[in-house]
Amino acid sequence: ETGVTQTPRHLVMGMTNKKSLKCEQHLGHNAMYWYKQSAKKPLELMFVYNFKEQTENNSVPSRFSPECPNSSHLFLHLHTLQPEDSALYLCASSQDRGGGNIQYFGAGTRLSVL
Amino acid sequence: GEDVEQSLFLSVREGDSSVINCTYTDSSSTYLYWYKQEPGAGLQLLTYIFSNMDMKQDQRLTVLLNKKDKHLSLRIADTQTGDSAIYFCAEGAVSGGYNKLIFGAGTRLAVHP
């Protein structure tokens, strides 16, 4: 148990559905991240929240909408996704400090878009 | 630019040593990291090394850092079947005033009897 919990673990959705991924960290960290992991591609950083403020959005399509209500919770709202969005979505958290950034990951949500 | 490169596959016999190599580009990286991903799981931090160190040892794991060549390696002694996984190298970088990690594509380690 890494202290970062993601739900659900698996999700199947149609292209017209709306769903949300949830991430919760129990480590007292001040930064949280969403990554996308597709087959045969490097890990892609999607969003970063630092002290609840979004500090990075890596040109992610608007059909992905993050929300960080507090430093312990992070959501990824999904709507009108495409089949190519099928991937493992990983959440991570860290205590952001000068020079170091050890990120702790959740187990991920395996998303399949039909 | 920031880039981290690793070989994609490594196959070793059980009991032998495994060496996974990585090159990175950002010479200002303060820390470099190794993560492990088992099937169906997230990334697990294995170890990390501060950039002013040449070597770090932690039980069966040895990390070597050649800062001049921007080369990082992970050696696993007495490799076991439970070590079969994907190993990611990552470098720390600063962007927009905050820290982030740049990951390699991962090296798939297969351990056979």
Short mmCIF file of C-alpha atoms in Angstrom, two decimals:
data_model
loop_
_atom_site.label_atom_id
_atom_site.label_comp_id
_atom_site.label_asym_id
_atom_site.label_seq_id
_atom_site.Cartn_x
_atom_site.Cartn_y
_atom_site.Cartn_z
CA GLU A 1 0.00 0.00 0.00
CA THR A 2 1.61 3.22 -1.16
CA GLY A 3 -0.80 5.63 0.49
CA VAL A 4 -2.32 6.66 -2.82
CA THR A 5 -5.70 5.10 -3.58
CA GLN A 6 -7.41 5.19 -6.94
CA THR A 7 -10.98 4.20 -7.74
CA PRO A 8 -12.32 2.52 -9.69
CA ARG A 9 -9.59 0.05 -10.66
CA HIS A 10 -11.32 -0.78 -13.93
CA LEU A 11 -13.79 1.24 -15.97
CA VAL A 12 -15.53 0.50 -19.25
CA MET A 13 -17.44 3.35 -20.81
CA GLY A 14 -19.09 4.29 -24.05
CA MET A 15 -18.10 7.36 -26.00
CA THR A 16 -21.17 9.28 -24.88
CA ASN A 17 -20.82 8.50 -21.16
CA LYS A 18 -19.63 10.79 -18.40
CA LYS A 19 -17.55 9.27 -15.64
CA SER A 20 -15.02 10.37 -13.04
CA LEU A 21 -11.79 8.88 -11.74
CA LYS A 22 -10.93 9.48 -8.12
CA CYS A 23 -7.57 9.65 -6.37
CA GLU A 24 -6.93 10.10 -2.67
CA GLN A 25 -3.56 10.42 -0.97
CA HIS A 26 -3.00 9.75 2.72
CA LEU A 27 0.61 10.97 2.83
CA GLY A 28 0.14 14.64 3.66
CA HIS A 29 1.61 15.70 0.32
CA ASN A 30 1.07 19.05 -1.36
CA ALA A 31 1.25 18.07 -5.02
CA MET A 32 -0.82 15.62 -7.07
CA TYR A 33 -0.53 14.41 -10.65
CA TRP A 34 -2.45 12.61 -13.39
CA TYR A 35 -0.52 10.48 -15.87
CA LYS A 36 -1.67 8.48 -18.88
CA GLN A 37 0.06 5.20 -19.66
CA SER A 38 -0.69 3.73 -23.08
CA ALA A 39 0.74 0.57 -24.56
CA LYS A 40 4.16 1.08 -26.10
CA LYS A 41 4.33 4.79 -25.20
CA PRO A 42 6.21 6.56 -22.43
CA LEU A 43 4.33 7.75 -19.40
CA GLU A 44 2.55 11.02 -20.28
CA LEU A 45 2.09 13.71 -17.66
CA MET A 46 -1.40 15.19 -18.04
CA PHE A 47 -2.01 17.54 -15.12
CA VAL A 48 -0.19 18.79 -12.05
CA TYR A 49 -1.73 20.38 -8.99
CA ASN A 50 0.52 22.12 -6.51
CA PHE A 51 -1.10 23.42 -3.32
CA LYS A 52 -4.46 22.82 -5.08
CA GLU A 53 -3.51 25.11 -7.95
CA GLN A 54 -3.18 23.63 -11.41
CA THR A 55 0.38 24.31 -12.49
CA GLU A 56 0.59 22.23 -15.64
CA ASN A 57 -1.76 21.11 -18.36
CA ASN A 58 0.16 19.26 -21.02
CA SER A 59 -2.09 20.10 -23.98
CA VAL A 60 -4.66 17.60 -22.82
CA PRO A 61 -7.96 17.57 -24.76
CA SER A 62 -10.86 19.30 -23.03
CA ARG A 63 -12.77 16.01 -22.77
CA PHE A 64 -10.49 15.43 -19.74
CA SER A 65 -11.27 17.81 -16.90
CA PRO A 66 -9.33 17.67 -13.62
CA GLU A 67 -10.56 18.83 -10.25
CA CYS A 68 -8.60 19.21 -7.02
CA PRO A 69 -10.93 20.24 -4.18
CA ASN A 70 -8.23 19.87 -1.51
CA SER A 71 -4.66 18.67 -1.22
CA SER A 72 -5.75 15.08 -0.52
CA HIS A 73 -8.19 14.50 -3.38
CA LEU A 74 -7.89 14.65 -7.12
CA PHE A 75 -10.51 13.84 -9.73
CA LEU A 76 -10.41 13.35 -13.47
CA HIS A 77 -13.78 13.95 -15.10
CA LEU A 78 -14.28 12.23 -18.42
CA HIS A 79 -16.83 12.95 -21.13
CA THR A 80 -17.26 12.06 -24.80
CA LEU A 81 -14.03 10.08 -24.84
CA GLN A 82 -12.55 8.39 -27.88
CA PRO A 83 -11.34 4.77 -28.20
CA GLU A 84 -7.74 6.04 -28.30
CA ASP A 85 -8.24 7.33 -24.76
CA SER A 86 -8.24 3.73 -23.53
CA ALA A 87 -5.23 3.46 -21.23
CA LEU A 88 -4.07 3.09 -17.64
CA TYR A 89 -4.56 6.36 -15.78
CA LEU A 90 -2.18 6.81 -12.89
CA CYS A 91 -2.38 9.27 -10.04
CA ALA A 92 0.65 10.28 -8.02
CA SER A 93 1.44 12.59 -5.15
CA SER A 94 4.57 14.18 -3.76
CA GLN A 95 5.80 16.61 -1.17
CA ASP A 96 7.17 19.20 -3.52
CA ARG A 97 10.37 20.70 -2.15
CA GLY A 98 13.33 22.38 -3.70
CA GLY A 99 15.47 19.95 -5.68
CA GLY A 100 13.53 16.79 -4.97
CA ASN A 101 10.26 15.30 -6.13
CA ILE A 102 9.71 11.71 -5.06
CA GLN A 103 6.34 10.76 -6.46
CA TYR A 104 4.24 7.97 -5.01
CA PHE A 105 1.80 6.29 -7.36
CA GLY A 106 -1.57 4.68 -7.02
CA ALA A 107 -2.39 1.36 -8.67
CA GLY A 108 -4.15 3.10 -11.55
CA THR A 109 -7.52 2.93 -13.27
CA ARG A 110 -7.64 0.75 -16.37
CA LEU A 111 -10.01 2.58 -18.73
CA SER A 112 -11.57 1.03 -21.81
CA VAL A 113 -13.58 3.25 -24.15
CA LEU A 114 -15.91 1.37 -26.47
CA GLY B 1 15.25 19.47 -24.13
CA GLU B 2 14.43 16.83 -21.60
CA ASP B 3 14.71 13.21 -22.65
CA VAL B 4 15.32 9.92 -20.90
CA GLU B 5 16.24 6.81 -22.87
CA GLN B 6 16.34 3.16 -21.91
CA SER B 7 16.64 -0.11 -23.74
CA LEU B 8 13.24 -1.80 -24.01
CA PHE B 9 14.00 -5.40 -23.06
CA LEU B 10 16.37 -7.41 -20.90
CA SER B 11 16.31 -11.16 -20.35
CA VAL B 12 18.37 -12.80 -17.60
CA ARG B 13 18.65 -16.16 -15.94
CA GLU B 14 17.48 -16.56 -12.36
CA GLY B 15 20.39 -16.02 -9.98
CA ASP B 16 22.38 -13.86 -12.39
CA SER B 17 22.81 -10.09 -12.07
CA SER B 18 20.69 -7.72 -14.15
CA VAL B 19 21.94 -4.34 -15.29
CA ILE B 20 19.46 -1.82 -16.65
CA ASN B 21 20.90 1.29 -18.27
CA CYS B 22 19.51 4.76 -18.77
CA THR B 23 20.70 8.02 -20.27
CA TYR B 24 19.26 11.43 -19.52
CA THR B 25 19.77 14.93 -20.84
CA ASP B 26 19.13 17.46 -18.07
CA SER B 27 22.47 18.04 -16.36
CA SER B 28 20.75 20.13 -13.67
CA SER B 29 18.74 17.17 -12.35
CA THR B 30 19.19 16.98 -8.61
CA TYR B 31 17.79 13.50 -8.16
CA LEU B 32 17.45 10.48 -10.44
CA TYR B 33 15.01 7.70 -9.76
CA TRP B 34 14.22 4.08 -10.49
CA TYR B 35 10.63 2.86 -10.41
CA LYS B 36 9.29 -0.68 -10.84
CA GLN B 37 5.93 -1.60 -12.36
CA GLU B 38 4.52 -5.08 -11.98
CA PRO B 39 1.65 -6.27 -14.23
CA GLY B 40 -1.62 -4.53 -13.43
CA ALA B 41 -0.05 -2.25 -10.85
CA GLY B 42 1.12 1.33 -10.52
CA LEU B 43 4.72 2.48 -10.30
CA GLN B 44 6.63 1.62 -7.15
CA LEU B 45 9.62 3.73 -6.14
CA LEU B 46 12.63 1.40 -5.90
CA THR B 47 15.43 3.79 -5.14
CA TYR B 48 16.82 7.19 -6.00
CA ILE B 49 20.22 8.84 -6.04
CA PHE B 50 21.29 12.38 -5.38
CA SER B 51 23.25 13.89 -8.23
CA ASN B 52 26.39 14.48 -6.18
CA MET B 53 26.72 10.73 -5.51
CA ASP B 54 28.40 8.16 -7.73
CA MET B 55 26.87 5.08 -6.22
CA LYS B 56 24.13 3.98 -3.89
CA GLN B 57 23.59 0.47 -2.60
CA ASP B 58 20.41 -0.86 -1.06
CA GLN B 59 20.37 -4.61 -0.39
CA ARG B 60 20.34 -6.29 -3.83
CA LEU B 61 20.13 -2.98 -5.68
CA THR B 62 23.11 -0.90 -6.77
CA VAL B 63 22.69 2.40 -8.56
CA LEU B 64 25.62 3.88 -10.46
CA LEU B 65 25.62 7.45 -11.70
CA ASN B 66 28.06 8.85 -14.24
CA LYS B 67 27.15 12.52 -14.26
CA LYS B 68 29.72 13.42 -16.91
CA ASP B 69 28.14 11.00 -19.41
CA LYS B 70 24.60 11.49 -18.01
CA HIS B 71 24.35 7.73 -17.55
CA LEU B 72 22.46 5.92 -14.81
CA SER B 73 22.35 2.20 -14.20
CA LEU B 74 20.48 -0.15 -11.89
CA ARG B 75 22.07 -3.45 -10.98
CA ILE B 76 19.97 -6.17 -9.39
CA ALA B 77 22.06 -8.90 -7.79
CA ASP B 78 20.81 -12.51 -7.62
CA THR B 79 17.83 -11.76 -9.84
CA GLN B 80 14.67 -13.63 -8.92
CA THR B 81 11.49 -14.39 -10.86
CA GLY B 82 9.72 -11.85 -8.67
CA ASP B 83 11.95 -9.17 -10.17
CA SER B 84 10.23 -9.62 -13.55
CA ALA B 85 8.63 -6.24 -14.22
CA ILE B 86 9.08 -3.00 -16.13
CA TYR B 87 11.73 -0.68 -14.72
CA PHE B 88 11.47 3.05 -15.32
CA CYS B 89 14.31 5.51 -15.05
CA ALA B 90 13.29 9.11 -14.27
CA GLU B 91 15.09 12.40 -13.91
CA GLY B 92 13.91 15.32 -11.84
CA ALA B 93 13.33 18.56 -13.71
CA VAL B 94 12.04 22.01 -12.88
CA SER B 95 9.34 23.53 -15.05
CA GLY B 96 7.38 26.67 -14.32
CA GLY B 97 8.89 26.85 -10.87
CA TYR B 98 7.78 23.41 -9.73
CA ASN B 99 9.39 20.00 -9.76
CA LYS B 100 8.38 17.24 -12.15
CA LEU B 101 9.71 13.87 -13.29
CA ILE B 102 10.68 12.91 -16.83
CA PHE B 103 10.29 9.16 -17.36
CA GLY B 104 11.96 6.84 -19.82
CA ALA B 105 9.87 4.36 -21.80
CA GLY B 106 10.73 1.55 -19.38
CA THR B 107 12.83 -1.62 -19.63
CA ARG B 108 10.94 -4.90 -19.46
CA LEU B 109 12.98 -7.39 -17.41
CA ALA B 110 12.22 -11.06 -17.99
CA VAL B 111 13.74 -13.57 -15.58
CA HIS B 112 13.85 -17.18 -16.73
CA PRO B 113 14.88 -20.33 -14.87
#
